[in-house]
Amino acid sequence: MSVADLTLDTAAQPAGRAARPVVSCRGVAKLFSNGTLALQNVDLDIGRHQFVSLLGPSGCGKSTLLRLIAGLGEASAGTIDWPDAAHDSTGAAQPSLSFVFQEPTLMPWASAIKNVMLPLKLAGVKPDEQRARAAEALRMVGLAAFENAYPRELSGGMKMRVSIARAMVTRPQVLLMDEPFAALDEITRFKLNNDLLELWHASSFTVVFVTHSVFESVFLSQRIVTMAARPGRVIADMDVTAPYPRAADYRTSPLYNAHCKRASEALEQAMGHALGAH
Amino acid sequence: MPDTAPAPVITIGDDAPPVVLQERRILGVPASTWPKVLMPLFVGVLALAVWEFLVRYNGIPAYILPGPLLIAQTMVTDWGTLSGSLWITLSISLAALAVAVLLGVSLSVLFAQSKWVELSFFPYAVILQVTPIVAIAPLIIIWVNDVKLSLLICAWIVAFFPILSNTTLGLNSADHNLLNLFQLYKATRFQTLLHLRLPSALPYFLGGLKISGGLSLIGAVVAEFVAGTGGSQSGLAYRILESGYQLRIPRMFAALFMISISGIVIFLCLSTLSHMVLRRWHESALKREN
Ligand SMILES: Nc1ncnc2c1ncn2[C@@H]1O[C@H](COP(=O)(O)OP(=O)(O)O)[C@@H](O)[C@H]1O
Ligand SMILES: [Mg+2]
């Protein structure tokens, strides 16, 4: 595919890319009790082992959508289905998912390994196995030497790694990330971007990654869903066709630049939409 | 990820064991702690010396103001009576503190279970707190036949509130995202309480405990003043009253000193406890390097 073929696809079409999506949002809306319409009529299918970014200006409802997908809060309208997930006795889906917040959100009173053990402890896994799996997860993010360090003793990037290890320790099928690297410096962010891609490439989980950075979304994802504010909605859905593994040289390639240009245009359009609504 | 997936090892520059620098120690105490101990000690000794000098220089009689040496001497000669009273006052204070911790924490856990319970009962805890203890002590002493028990109840009333209000605040201060995380992992109410709310409340509880430690001593002393009953089973407050009647002023001062020192020791013990517990993680106990 040559750079010249890349055209801006602004139609807010639900991408039916995967025959059977992992999660499927239909007509999702969220009206907060203070009257804010944070989301309106969002249709979104996310396929198995996809890496999808939700891109949009601040306040366009990215976090709200991600939290609804995570089951934190109820949608005011519409449905969020998990076709392949187990369902409990009440019929509610029990998808295997993890969430990474913008802040590391660690328990300051617990060491790194105790923090990573938490999801397993809550699930009633045996203590020996908790420890072994948490140690493995910490090794995976390169923090084997810091098992007994407390969050206070770790740098911002290291805390985020612990947070990612905690999310991975349950071996989730879906990893939801809400601007996880936004508060980090650029060098650390690039490093964590690479590491996250390696993790994802080596395994089979799905990532939904919220960001407001065009460059980050183009580097990481296969697909960028652009959202606009007031009310929050999907306005563009584009593929990023570059092959994986993507490394530092991808960041300087013409293909990367072309994708960034398209994503920027979509984002600009999103901002225009929002302003137009004023 | 599934079990079969190979786990990529990502090595990074900062993956090195942390370097820990040990501070120099003198007689087992960190070098930086010494001035904190020595400076106040020096001021104290100086003040006592000035006091002793003024008493002697002006020839102030002992029944108006005894010098520190005479007070120390009295403490030694009257140690038999005074130590018995000290023990009684201390045991009442500490028992009151223990009950305050037990009931304060249990009640705040109950409050944390439901906003309605908190809304309904918290005002009564406030009423208990704002009513002056000297005003209710006589009633309690009349209602409760046992003097020691009535003193304990008075001390408890004073010590109870800081623990209740601080722990309640702490239980409600758990990080919002962590609460979401627990919800996401389907934690039960009890798991959330045990692994999230209680640890979050710990620094608040310990802050309340430090205040309550001193208050329980004050409560025990004040109530005994109000009760004004003597006998072999009386505490330091009654010794002060008694010495006043008998014009044994050095002994009055000796008892007063013992109360102050008890208060200081209780405070230091609770501060140390708090520091030990929070040392690794809480802002208040961390040593800042910048
Ligand atoms: N709990 C809430 N109550 C009321 N309004 C909210 C709440 N959370 C978010 N909002 C509003 O919803 C809109 C979308 O917020 P959010 O999803 O956080 O945006 P984004 O993550 O894209 O920056 C914003 O206008 C925000 O003020
Ligand atoms: Mg957000």
Coordinates of C-alpha atoms and ligand atoms in Angstrom, one line a residue:
Chain A
M1 CA 0.0 0.0 0.0
S2 CA 1.6 3.3 -1.0
V3 CA 1.3 6.5 0.9
A4 CA -0.8 8.0 -1.9
D5 CA -3.6 5.5 -1.3
L6 CA -4.2 6.8 2.2
T7 CA -7.4 8.8 2.3
L8 CA -9.2 10.1 5.2
D9 CA -12.1 7.9 6.2
T10 CA -14.3 10.2 8.2
A11 CA -17.6 8.2 8.0
A12 CA -18.4 7.0 11.5
Q13 CA -19.0 3.5 10.4
P14 CA -18.9 0.7 12.8
A15 CA -16.0 -1.4 11.6
G16 CA -17.1 -5.0 11.1
R17 CA -13.6 -6.1 10.8
A18 CA -13.7 -9.2 13.0
A19 CA -16.3 -11.8 12.2
R20 CA -17.1 -12.1 15.9
P21 CA -16.1 -9.1 18.1
V22 CA -14.8 -9.5 21.6
V23 CA -17.0 -6.6 22.7
S24 CA -19.7 -4.8 20.8
C25 CA -21.2 -1.5 21.7
R26 CA -24.6 -0.5 20.2
G27 CA -26.2 2.9 20.6
V28 CA -24.4 3.5 23.8
A29 CA -25.2 6.8 25.5
K30 CA -24.2 8.2 28.9
L31 CA -26.1 11.1 30.6
F32 CA -24.6 12.2 33.9
S33 CA -26.9 13.3 36.7
N34 CA -25.6 16.9 36.3
G35 CA -27.0 16.9 32.8
T36 CA -23.7 16.3 30.8
L37 CA -24.4 14.1 27.8
A38 CA -20.9 12.5 27.8
L39 CA -21.7 9.9 25.1
Q40 CA -24.4 9.7 22.4
N41 CA -25.1 6.8 20.1
V42 CA -21.8 5.1 20.1
D43 CA -21.4 2.0 17.9
L44 CA -18.1 0.2 18.3
D45 CA -17.0 -3.4 17.6
I46 CA -13.6 -4.5 18.8
G47 CA -12.1 -7.7 17.3
R48 CA -10.1 -10.3 18.9
H49 CA -6.4 -9.5 19.4
Q50 CA -6.9 -6.0 18.0
F51 CA -5.0 -3.0 19.3
V52 CA -7.4 -0.1 19.1
S53 CA -6.9 3.5 20.1
L54 CA -9.6 5.9 21.1
L55 CA -8.3 9.3 20.1
G56 CA -10.0 12.6 20.8
P57 CA -9.7 15.9 22.6
S58 CA -10.0 16.2 26.3
G59 CA -13.6 15.9 27.5
C60 CA -14.9 14.0 24.5
G61 CA -16.0 11.0 26.6
K62 CA -13.0 8.6 26.0
S63 CA -12.7 7.7 29.7
T64 CA -16.4 7.4 30.1
L65 CA -16.7 5.0 27.2
L66 CA -13.7 2.9 28.5
R67 CA -15.2 2.8 32.0
L68 CA -18.6 1.6 30.6
I69 CA -16.8 -1.1 28.7
A70 CA -15.1 -2.1 31.9
G71 CA -18.5 -2.3 33.6
L72 CA -17.8 0.7 35.9
G73 CA -21.1 2.5 35.8
E74 CA -24.2 1.9 33.7
A75 CA -24.9 3.1 30.2
S76 CA -27.9 5.4 30.0
A77 CA -28.9 3.8 26.7
G78 CA -27.6 1.1 24.4
T79 CA -26.0 -2.2 25.0
I80 CA -22.4 -3.5 25.5
D81 CA -22.2 -7.1 24.6
W82 CA -19.5 -9.7 25.2
P83 CA -20.4 -12.5 22.8
D84 CA -17.8 -15.0 23.9
A85 CA -17.6 -14.1 27.6
A86 CA -19.0 -16.3 30.4
H87 CA -22.2 -15.0 31.9
D88 CA -23.2 -15.2 35.5
S89 CA -26.5 -16.4 36.9
T90 CA -28.1 -13.0 36.4
G91 CA -27.1 -13.0 32.8
A92 CA -24.4 -10.3 33.2
A93 CA -21.3 -10.8 31.2
Q94 CA -18.1 -11.8 33.1
P95 CA -15.4 -10.8 30.6
S96 CA -11.8 -11.3 31.6
L97 CA -10.5 -7.8 31.5
S98 CA -8.0 -5.5 33.2
F99 CA -7.9 -1.7 33.5
V100 CA -4.9 0.6 33.7
F101 CA -5.6 4.1 34.9
Q102 CA -3.8 7.3 34.1
E103 CA -2.2 7.2 37.5
P104 CA -0.4 4.0 38.6
T105 CA -3.1 3.6 41.3
L106 CA -1.0 1.4 43.5
M107 CA -1.6 0.7 47.2
P108 CA 1.1 2.8 48.9
W109 CA 1.2 0.5 51.9
A110 CA 2.1 -2.6 49.9
S111 CA 5.3 -3.6 48.1
A112 CA 5.4 -4.0 44.3
I113 CA 4.8 -7.7 44.4
K114 CA 1.9 -7.4 46.9
N115 CA 0.3 -4.8 44.6
V116 CA 0.6 -7.2 41.7
M117 CA -0.7 -10.1 43.7
L118 CA -3.9 -8.2 44.6
P119 CA -6.2 -9.3 41.7
L120 CA -5.2 -12.9 42.4
K121 CA -5.8 -12.5 46.1
L122 CA -9.2 -11.1 45.5
A123 CA -10.0 -14.0 43.2
G124 CA -9.0 -16.5 46.0
V125 CA -5.9 -17.9 44.3
K126 CA -3.6 -19.8 46.6
P127 CA -0.9 -17.7 48.2
D128 CA 2.0 -19.7 46.7
E129 CA 0.6 -19.3 43.2
Q130 CA -0.2 -15.6 43.8
R131 CA 3.4 -14.9 44.6
A132 CA 4.8 -17.0 41.7
R133 CA 2.5 -15.4 39.1
A134 CA 3.1 -11.9 40.4
A135 CA 6.9 -12.5 40.3
E136 CA 6.5 -13.7 36.8
A137 CA 4.5 -10.6 35.8
L138 CA 7.0 -8.3 37.4
R139 CA 9.8 -10.0 35.5
M140 CA 7.9 -9.5 32.3
V141 CA 7.9 -5.7 32.8
G142 CA 11.5 -5.7 33.8
L143 CA 11.1 -5.1 37.5
A144 CA 12.3 -8.4 38.9
A145 CA 14.8 -6.7 41.2
F146 CA 12.1 -4.5 42.7
E147 CA 9.6 -7.0 44.1
N148 CA 10.0 -5.7 47.6
A149 CA 10.2 -2.0 46.8
Y150 CA 7.3 0.3 47.9
P151 CA 5.6 2.5 45.4
R152 CA 7.2 5.6 47.0
E153 CA 10.6 4.2 46.2
L154 CA 9.9 3.8 42.5
S155 CA 10.1 6.3 39.6
G156 CA 6.9 7.3 37.7
G157 CA 7.7 4.9 34.8
M158 CA 8.5 2.0 37.2
K159 CA 5.2 2.6 39.0
M160 CA 3.4 2.4 35.7
R161 CA 5.2 -0.9 34.9
V162 CA 4.0 -2.3 38.2
S163 CA 0.5 -1.2 37.3
I164 CA 0.8 -2.9 33.9
A165 CA 2.1 -6.1 35.7
R166 CA -0.9 -6.0 38.0
A167 CA -3.2 -5.7 34.9
M168 CA -1.4 -8.6 33.2
V169 CA -1.2 -11.0 36.1
T170 CA -4.7 -12.3 35.6
R171 CA -4.0 -13.0 32.0
P172 CA -6.9 -10.9 30.8
Q173 CA -8.4 -11.2 27.3
V174 CA -9.0 -7.5 27.1
L175 CA -6.7 -4.8 28.5
L176 CA -8.3 -1.4 28.8
M177 CA -5.9 1.5 29.2
D178 CA -6.9 5.1 30.0
E179 CA -4.0 7.5 28.9
P180 CA -1.6 5.3 30.9
F181 CA 1.5 7.1 29.8
A182 CA 0.2 10.7 29.6
A183 CA 1.9 11.8 32.8
L184 CA 5.3 10.4 31.9
D185 CA 8.3 12.1 30.2
E186 CA 8.8 11.4 26.5
I187 CA 11.8 9.0 26.8
T188 CA 9.9 6.8 29.4
R189 CA 6.8 7.0 27.3
F190 CA 8.6 5.7 24.1
K191 CA 10.2 2.9 26.1
L192 CA 6.9 1.8 27.6
N193 CA 5.2 2.1 24.2
N194 CA 7.8 -0.3 22.8
D195 CA 7.4 -2.7 25.8
L196 CA 3.6 -2.7 25.6
L197 CA 3.7 -3.5 21.9
E198 CA 6.1 -6.4 22.5
L199 CA 3.9 -7.8 25.2
W200 CA 0.8 -7.5 23.0
H201 CA 2.6 -8.9 20.0
A202 CA 3.8 -11.9 21.9
S203 CA 0.4 -12.8 23.3
S204 CA -3.2 -12.8 22.2
F205 CA -5.0 -10.2 24.3
T206 CA -7.0 -7.2 23.0
V207 CA -6.0 -3.7 23.9
V208 CA -8.3 -0.6 23.9
F209 CA -6.0 2.3 24.5
V210 CA -7.3 5.8 25.2
T211 CA -5.0 8.7 24.3
H212 CA -5.1 12.3 23.1
S213 CA -1.8 11.9 21.3
V214 CA -1.9 11.3 17.5
F215 CA 1.7 10.1 17.5
E216 CA 1.2 7.6 20.3
S217 CA -2.0 6.2 18.7
V218 CA -0.3 5.8 15.3
F219 CA 2.7 4.2 16.7
L220 CA 0.8 1.6 18.8
S221 CA -2.5 0.7 17.2
Q222 CA -3.9 -1.2 14.2
R223 CA -7.0 1.0 14.3
I224 CA -7.7 4.5 15.5
V225 CA -11.3 5.5 16.5
T226 CA -11.6 9.3 16.7
M227 CA -14.1 10.8 19.0
A228 CA -15.6 14.4 19.1
A229 CA -17.1 16.2 22.1
R230 CA -20.4 17.6 23.1
P231 CA -21.9 15.2 22.8
G232 CA -19.2 12.5 22.9
R233 CA -19.4 10.4 19.7
V234 CA -17.3 8.5 17.2
I235 CA -16.6 10.5 14.1
A236 CA -13.9 8.5 12.3
D237 CA -12.5 5.0 12.3
M238 CA -9.2 4.5 10.4
D239 CA -6.8 1.5 10.0
V240 CA -3.1 1.9 10.5
T241 CA -1.7 -0.6 8.1
A242 CA 2.0 -0.7 9.1
P243 CA 3.2 -4.2 10.0
Y244 CA 4.3 -5.3 13.4
P245 CA 6.8 -5.5 15.1
R246 CA 7.1 -1.7 15.0
A247 CA 10.3 -0.3 16.4
A248 CA 12.1 3.0 16.6
D249 CA 12.6 3.2 12.8
Y250 CA 8.8 3.1 12.3
R251 CA 8.6 6.5 14.1
T252 CA 10.7 8.1 11.4
S253 CA 9.3 6.3 8.4
P254 CA 7.2 8.1 5.7
L255 CA 4.3 5.6 6.3
Y256 CA 4.2 6.7 10.0
N257 CA 4.1 10.3 8.9
A258 CA 1.3 9.7 6.5
H259 CA -0.7 8.0 9.1
C260 CA -0.1 10.8 11.6
K261 CA -1.3 13.3 9.0
R262 CA -4.5 11.4 8.5
A263 CA -5.1 10.9 12.2
S264 CA -4.3 14.6 12.8
E265 CA -6.9 15.6 10.2
A266 CA -9.5 13.4 11.9
L267 CA -8.6 14.9 15.2
E268 CA -8.9 18.4 13.8
Q269 CA -12.2 17.6 12.4
A270 CA -13.2 16.3 15.8
M271 CA -12.3 19.6 17.4
G272 CA -14.1 21.4 14.6
H273 CA -17.2 19.4 15.3
A274 CA -17.0 20.3 19.0
L275 CA -16.6 24.0 18.3
G276 CA -19.4 23.9 15.8
A277 CA -21.7 22.5 18.4
H278 CA -21.1 25.6 20.6
Chain B
M1 CA -2.5 -13.8 28.1
P2 CA -2.8 -17.5 27.7
D3 CA -0.4 -19.8 29.5
T4 CA 1.2 -20.9 26.3
A5 CA 2.4 -17.4 25.2
P6 CA 6.1 -16.9 25.7
A7 CA 6.6 -14.1 28.2
P8 CA 8.9 -11.6 26.7
V9 CA 11.5 -10.3 29.0
I10 CA 12.0 -6.6 28.7
T11 CA 15.1 -5.3 30.3
I12 CA 15.5 -1.7 31.0
G13 CA 18.1 0.6 32.3
D14 CA 16.6 1.1 35.7
D15 CA 16.4 -2.6 36.5
A16 CA 19.1 -2.6 39.1
P17 CA 18.9 -3.4 42.7
P18 CA 18.2 -0.2 44.7
V19 CA 21.1 1.3 46.4
V20 CA 20.6 1.9 50.1
L21 CA 22.8 4.2 52.0
Q22 CA 23.1 3.6 55.7
E23 CA 23.3 6.7 57.9
R24 CA 26.1 6.9 60.5
R25 CA 25.0 5.7 64.0
I26 CA 26.2 6.8 67.4
L27 CA 25.4 4.4 70.2
G28 CA 22.9 2.7 67.9
V29 CA 20.9 5.9 67.2
P30 CA 21.1 7.7 63.8
A31 CA 23.5 10.7 64.0
S32 CA 20.8 13.1 62.9
T33 CA 18.5 12.1 65.9
W34 CA 21.0 13.2 68.5
P35 CA 20.4 17.0 68.3
K36 CA 16.7 16.4 68.5
V37 CA 17.2 14.7 71.8
L38 CA 20.0 16.8 73.2
M39 CA 18.7 20.3 72.4
P40 CA 15.4 20.1 74.3
L41 CA 17.2 18.3 77.1
F42 CA 19.7 21.1 77.4
V43 CA 16.9 23.7 77.5
G44 CA 15.2 21.7 80.2
V45 CA 18.2 21.4 82.4
L46 CA 19.0 25.1 82.0
A47 CA 15.4 26.0 83.0
L48 CA 15.6 23.8 86.1
A49 CA 18.9 25.3 87.1
V50 CA 17.5 28.8 86.8
W51 CA 14.4 27.8 88.8
E52 CA 16.6 26.3 91.6
F53 CA 18.8 29.4 91.6
L54 CA 15.8 31.8 91.9
V55 CA 14.2 29.8 94.7
R56 CA 17.5 29.8 96.7
Y57 CA 18.6 33.3 95.9
N58 CA 15.2 34.8 96.9
G59 CA 14.7 32.5 99.8
I60 CA 11.2 31.4 98.6
P61 CA 9.6 29.1 101.2
A62 CA 8.9 25.6 100.1
Y63 CA 5.1 25.9 100.7
I64 CA 4.9 28.6 98.0
L65 CA 7.4 27.3 95.4
P66 CA 9.7 24.4 96.1
G67 CA 12.9 24.1 94.0
P68 CA 13.4 21.2 91.6
L69 CA 15.9 19.4 93.9
L70 CA 13.4 19.4 96.8
I71 CA 10.7 18.1 94.5
A72 CA 13.0 15.3 93.3
Q73 CA 13.9 14.5 96.9
T74 CA 10.1 14.3 97.7
M75 CA 9.6 12.0 94.8
V76 CA 12.1 9.6 96.2
T77 CA 10.9 9.7 99.8
D78 CA 7.2 9.5 98.9
W79 CA 7.8 7.0 96.1
G80 CA 5.8 4.3 97.9
T81 CA 2.5 6.3 97.8
L82 CA 3.2 8.2 94.6
S83 CA 4.1 5.2 92.5
G84 CA 0.9 3.4 93.7
S85 CA -1.1 6.4 92.6
L86 CA 0.8 6.7 89.3
W87 CA 0.0 3.1 88.5
I88 CA -3.7 3.6 89.2
T89 CA -3.9 6.8 87.0
L90 CA -1.9 5.1 84.2
S91 CA -4.0 1.9 84.3
I92 CA -7.2 3.9 84.1
S93 CA -5.9 6.0 81.2
L94 CA -4.6 3.0 79.3
A95 CA -7.7 1.0 79.8
A96 CA -9.8 3.9 78.7
L97 CA -7.6 4.3 75.6
A98 CA -7.9 0.6 74.8
V99 CA -11.7 0.7 75.0
A100 CA -11.8 3.9 73.0
V101 CA -9.7 2.2 70.2
L102 CA -11.9 -0.8 70.3
L103 CA -15.2 1.0 70.2
G104 CA -14.0 3.9 68.0
V105 CA -12.7 1.6 65.3
S106 CA -15.7 -0.8 65.4
L107 CA -18.2 2.1 65.3
S108 CA -16.4 3.8 62.4
V109 CA -16.3 0.5 60.5
L110 CA -20.1 0.4 61.1
F111 CA -20.4 4.0 59.9
A112 CA -18.4 3.1 56.7
Q113 CA -20.9 0.4 55.8
S114 CA -23.8 2.8 55.3
K115 CA -24.1 6.5 54.9
W116 CA -27.4 6.3 56.8
V117 CA -25.9 4.7 59.9
E118 CA -23.3 7.4 59.9
L119 CA -25.8 10.2 59.4
S120 CA -28.0 8.9 62.2
F121 CA -25.4 8.3 64.9
F122 CA -22.5 10.7 64.2
P123 CA -24.3 13.7 65.8
Y124 CA -24.6 11.8 69.1
A125 CA -20.9 11.1 69.1
V126 CA -20.4 14.9 68.6
I127 CA -22.7 15.6 71.5
L128 CA -20.6 13.3 73.7
Q129 CA -17.5 15.2 72.6
V130 CA -18.7 18.7 73.1
T131 CA -20.2 18.2 76.5
P132 CA -17.6 19.2 79.1
I133 CA -16.4 16.2 81.0
V134 CA -16.4 18.1 84.3
A135 CA -20.1 18.6 83.8
I136 CA -21.1 15.0 83.3
A137 CA -18.5 13.4 85.6
P138 CA -20.6 13.9 88.8
L139 CA -23.5 12.2 87.1
I140 CA -21.4 9.3 86.0
I141 CA -19.9 8.9 89.5
I142 CA -23.4 8.8 91.0
W143 CA -24.7 6.3 88.5
V144 CA -21.7 4.0 88.6
N145 CA -21.1 2.7 92.1
D146 CA -17.5 1.7 91.4
V147 CA -15.2 4.8 91.5
K148 CA -12.5 3.3 89.3
L149 CA -15.1 2.3 86.7
S150 CA -16.6 5.7 86.7
L151 CA -13.2 7.3 86.2
L152 CA -12.6 4.9 83.3
I153 CA -15.9 5.9 81.7
C154 CA -15.0 9.6 81.9
A155 CA -11.6 9.1 80.5
W156 CA -13.1 7.0 77.7
I157 CA -15.7 9.7 76.8
V158 CA -12.8 12.2 76.3
A159 CA -10.5 9.8 74.4
F160 CA -13.2 8.2 72.2
F161 CA -14.1 11.0 69.7
P162 CA -10.7 11.7 68.0
I163 CA -10.4 8.0 67.2
L164 CA -14.0 7.7 65.9
S165 CA -13.9 10.8 63.8
N166 CA -10.4 10.3 62.3
T167 CA -11.0 6.6 61.5
T168 CA -14.3 7.4 59.9
L169 CA -12.7 10.1 57.8
G170 CA -9.9 7.6 56.9
L171 CA -12.2 4.8 55.9
N172 CA -14.0 7.2 53.5
S173 CA -10.7 8.5 52.0
A174 CA -9.8 5.4 50.1
D175 CA -8.5 6.3 46.6
H176 CA -11.4 6.4 44.1
N177 CA -9.5 4.6 41.4
L178 CA -8.5 1.9 43.8
L179 CA -12.1 1.5 44.8
N180 CA -12.9 1.1 41.1
L181 CA -10.2 -1.5 40.7
F182 CA -11.6 -3.5 43.6
Q183 CA -15.0 -3.3 42.0
L184 CA -13.5 -4.4 38.7
Y185 CA -12.0 -7.5 40.3
K186 CA -15.4 -8.3 42.0
A187 CA -14.0 -7.8 45.5
T188 CA -16.5 -8.5 48.3
R189 CA -17.4 -5.7 50.8
F190 CA -15.3 -7.5 53.4
Q191 CA -12.3 -7.7 51.0
T192 CA -12.6 -4.1 50.2
L193 CA -12.7 -3.2 53.9
L194 CA -9.8 -5.4 54.8
H195 CA -7.4 -4.7 51.9
L196 CA -8.3 -1.2 51.0
R197 CA -10.4 0.8 53.5
L198 CA -8.7 -0.2 56.7
P199 CA -5.1 0.4 55.3
S200 CA -6.2 3.7 53.9
A201 CA -7.6 4.7 57.3
L202 CA -4.4 3.7 59.2
P203 CA -2.6 7.0 59.1
Y204 CA -5.8 8.8 60.1
F205 CA -6.4 6.4 63.0
L206 CA -2.9 6.8 64.2
G207 CA -3.2 10.5 64.2
G208 CA -6.4 10.2 66.3
L209 CA -4.7 7.8 68.6
K210 CA -1.9 10.2 69.4
I211 CA -4.5 12.9 70.4
S212 CA -6.5 10.3 72.4
G213 CA -3.5 9.1 74.3
G214 CA -3.0 12.5 75.9
L215 CA -6.8 13.0 76.3
S216 CA -7.4 9.7 78.1
L217 CA -4.8 10.8 80.8
I218 CA -6.4 14.3 81.1
G219 CA -9.9 12.6 81.3
A220 CA -8.7 10.3 84.1
V221 CA -7.1 13.1 86.1
V222 CA -10.1 15.6 85.6
A223 CA -12.6 13.0 86.6
E224 CA -10.7 12.1 89.7
F225 CA -10.6 15.8 90.7
V226 CA -14.3 15.9 90.3
A227 CA -14.8 12.7 92.2
G228 CA -12.5 13.9 95.0
T229 CA -12.7 10.6 96.8
G230 CA -9.5 9.3 98.5
G231 CA -8.3 6.2 100.1
S232 CA -5.5 3.8 99.4
Q233 CA -6.8 3.2 95.9
S234 CA -6.5 6.8 94.6
G235 CA -4.6 8.2 91.7
L236 CA -2.3 11.1 91.2
A237 CA -5.1 13.7 91.0
Y238 CA -6.3 12.9 94.5
R239 CA -2.6 13.1 95.7
I240 CA -2.5 16.6 94.4
L241 CA -5.8 17.5 96.2
E242 CA -4.6 15.8 99.4
S243 CA -1.2 17.5 99.3
G244 CA -3.0 20.9 98.8
Y245 CA -5.1 20.3 102.0
Q246 CA -2.1 19.3 103.9
L247 CA 0.1 22.1 102.5
R248 CA 2.7 19.5 101.4
I249 CA 3.5 21.6 98.3
P250 CA 6.7 19.7 97.2
R251 CA 4.6 16.5 97.1
M252 CA 1.9 18.3 95.0
F253 CA 4.6 19.3 92.5
A254 CA 6.0 15.8 92.5
A255 CA 2.6 14.4 91.6
L256 CA 2.1 17.1 88.9
F257 CA 5.5 16.2 87.4
M258 CA 4.6 12.6 87.3
I259 CA 1.4 13.4 85.4
S260 CA 3.2 15.5 82.8
I261 CA 5.9 12.9 82.4
S262 CA 3.3 10.2 81.9
G263 CA 1.6 12.3 79.2
I264 CA 4.9 12.8 77.5
V265 CA 5.8 9.1 77.6
I266 CA 2.4 8.1 76.3
F267 CA 2.8 10.6 73.4
L268 CA 6.3 9.4 72.6
C269 CA 5.2 5.8 72.6
L270 CA 2.3 6.4 70.3
S271 CA 4.5 8.6 68.0
T272 CA 7.0 5.8 67.8
L273 CA 4.3 3.3 67.1
S274 CA 2.9 5.5 64.4
H275 CA 6.3 6.0 62.8
M276 CA 7.1 2.3 62.9
V277 CA 3.8 1.4 61.2
L278 CA 3.9 4.1 58.5
R279 CA 7.7 4.2 58.0
R280 CA 7.8 2.5 54.6
W281 CA 4.9 4.2 52.8
H282 CA 3.2 7.3 54.3
E283 CA 4.3 10.9 53.5
S284 CA 4.2 11.8 57.2
A285 CA 6.8 9.2 58.2
L286 CA 9.1 9.5 55.2
K287 CA 12.4 11.3 55.4
R288 CA 12.6 13.8 52.5
E289 CA 15.8 14.0 50.7
N290 CA 14.9 17.3 49.0
Ligands
LIG1 N1 -18.8 11.5 37.1 C1 -19.1 12.5 36.2 N2 -20.1 13.4 36.5 C2 -20.5 14.3 35.6 N3 -19.9 14.6 34.5 C3 -18.8 13.8 34.1 C4 -18.4 12.8 35.0 N4 -17.3 12.2 34.4 C5 -17.1 12.8 33.2 N5 -18.0 13.8 33.1 C6 -18.1 14.7 31.9 O1 -18.2 13.9 30.8 C7 -17.5 14.5 29.7 C8 -16.5 13.4 29.2 O2 -15.6 13.1 30.2 P1 -14.4 12.1 30.0 O3 -15.0 10.8 29.6 O4 -13.6 12.1 31.2 O5 -13.6 12.7 28.8 P2 -12.1 12.4 28.3 O6 -11.6 11.1 29.0 O7 -12.3 12.2 26.8 O8 -11.3 13.5 28.6 C9 -16.8 15.7 30.2 O9 -17.6 16.8 29.8 C10 -16.8 15.5 31.7 O10 -16.9 16.8 32.4
MG2 MG -10.0 10.9 30.3

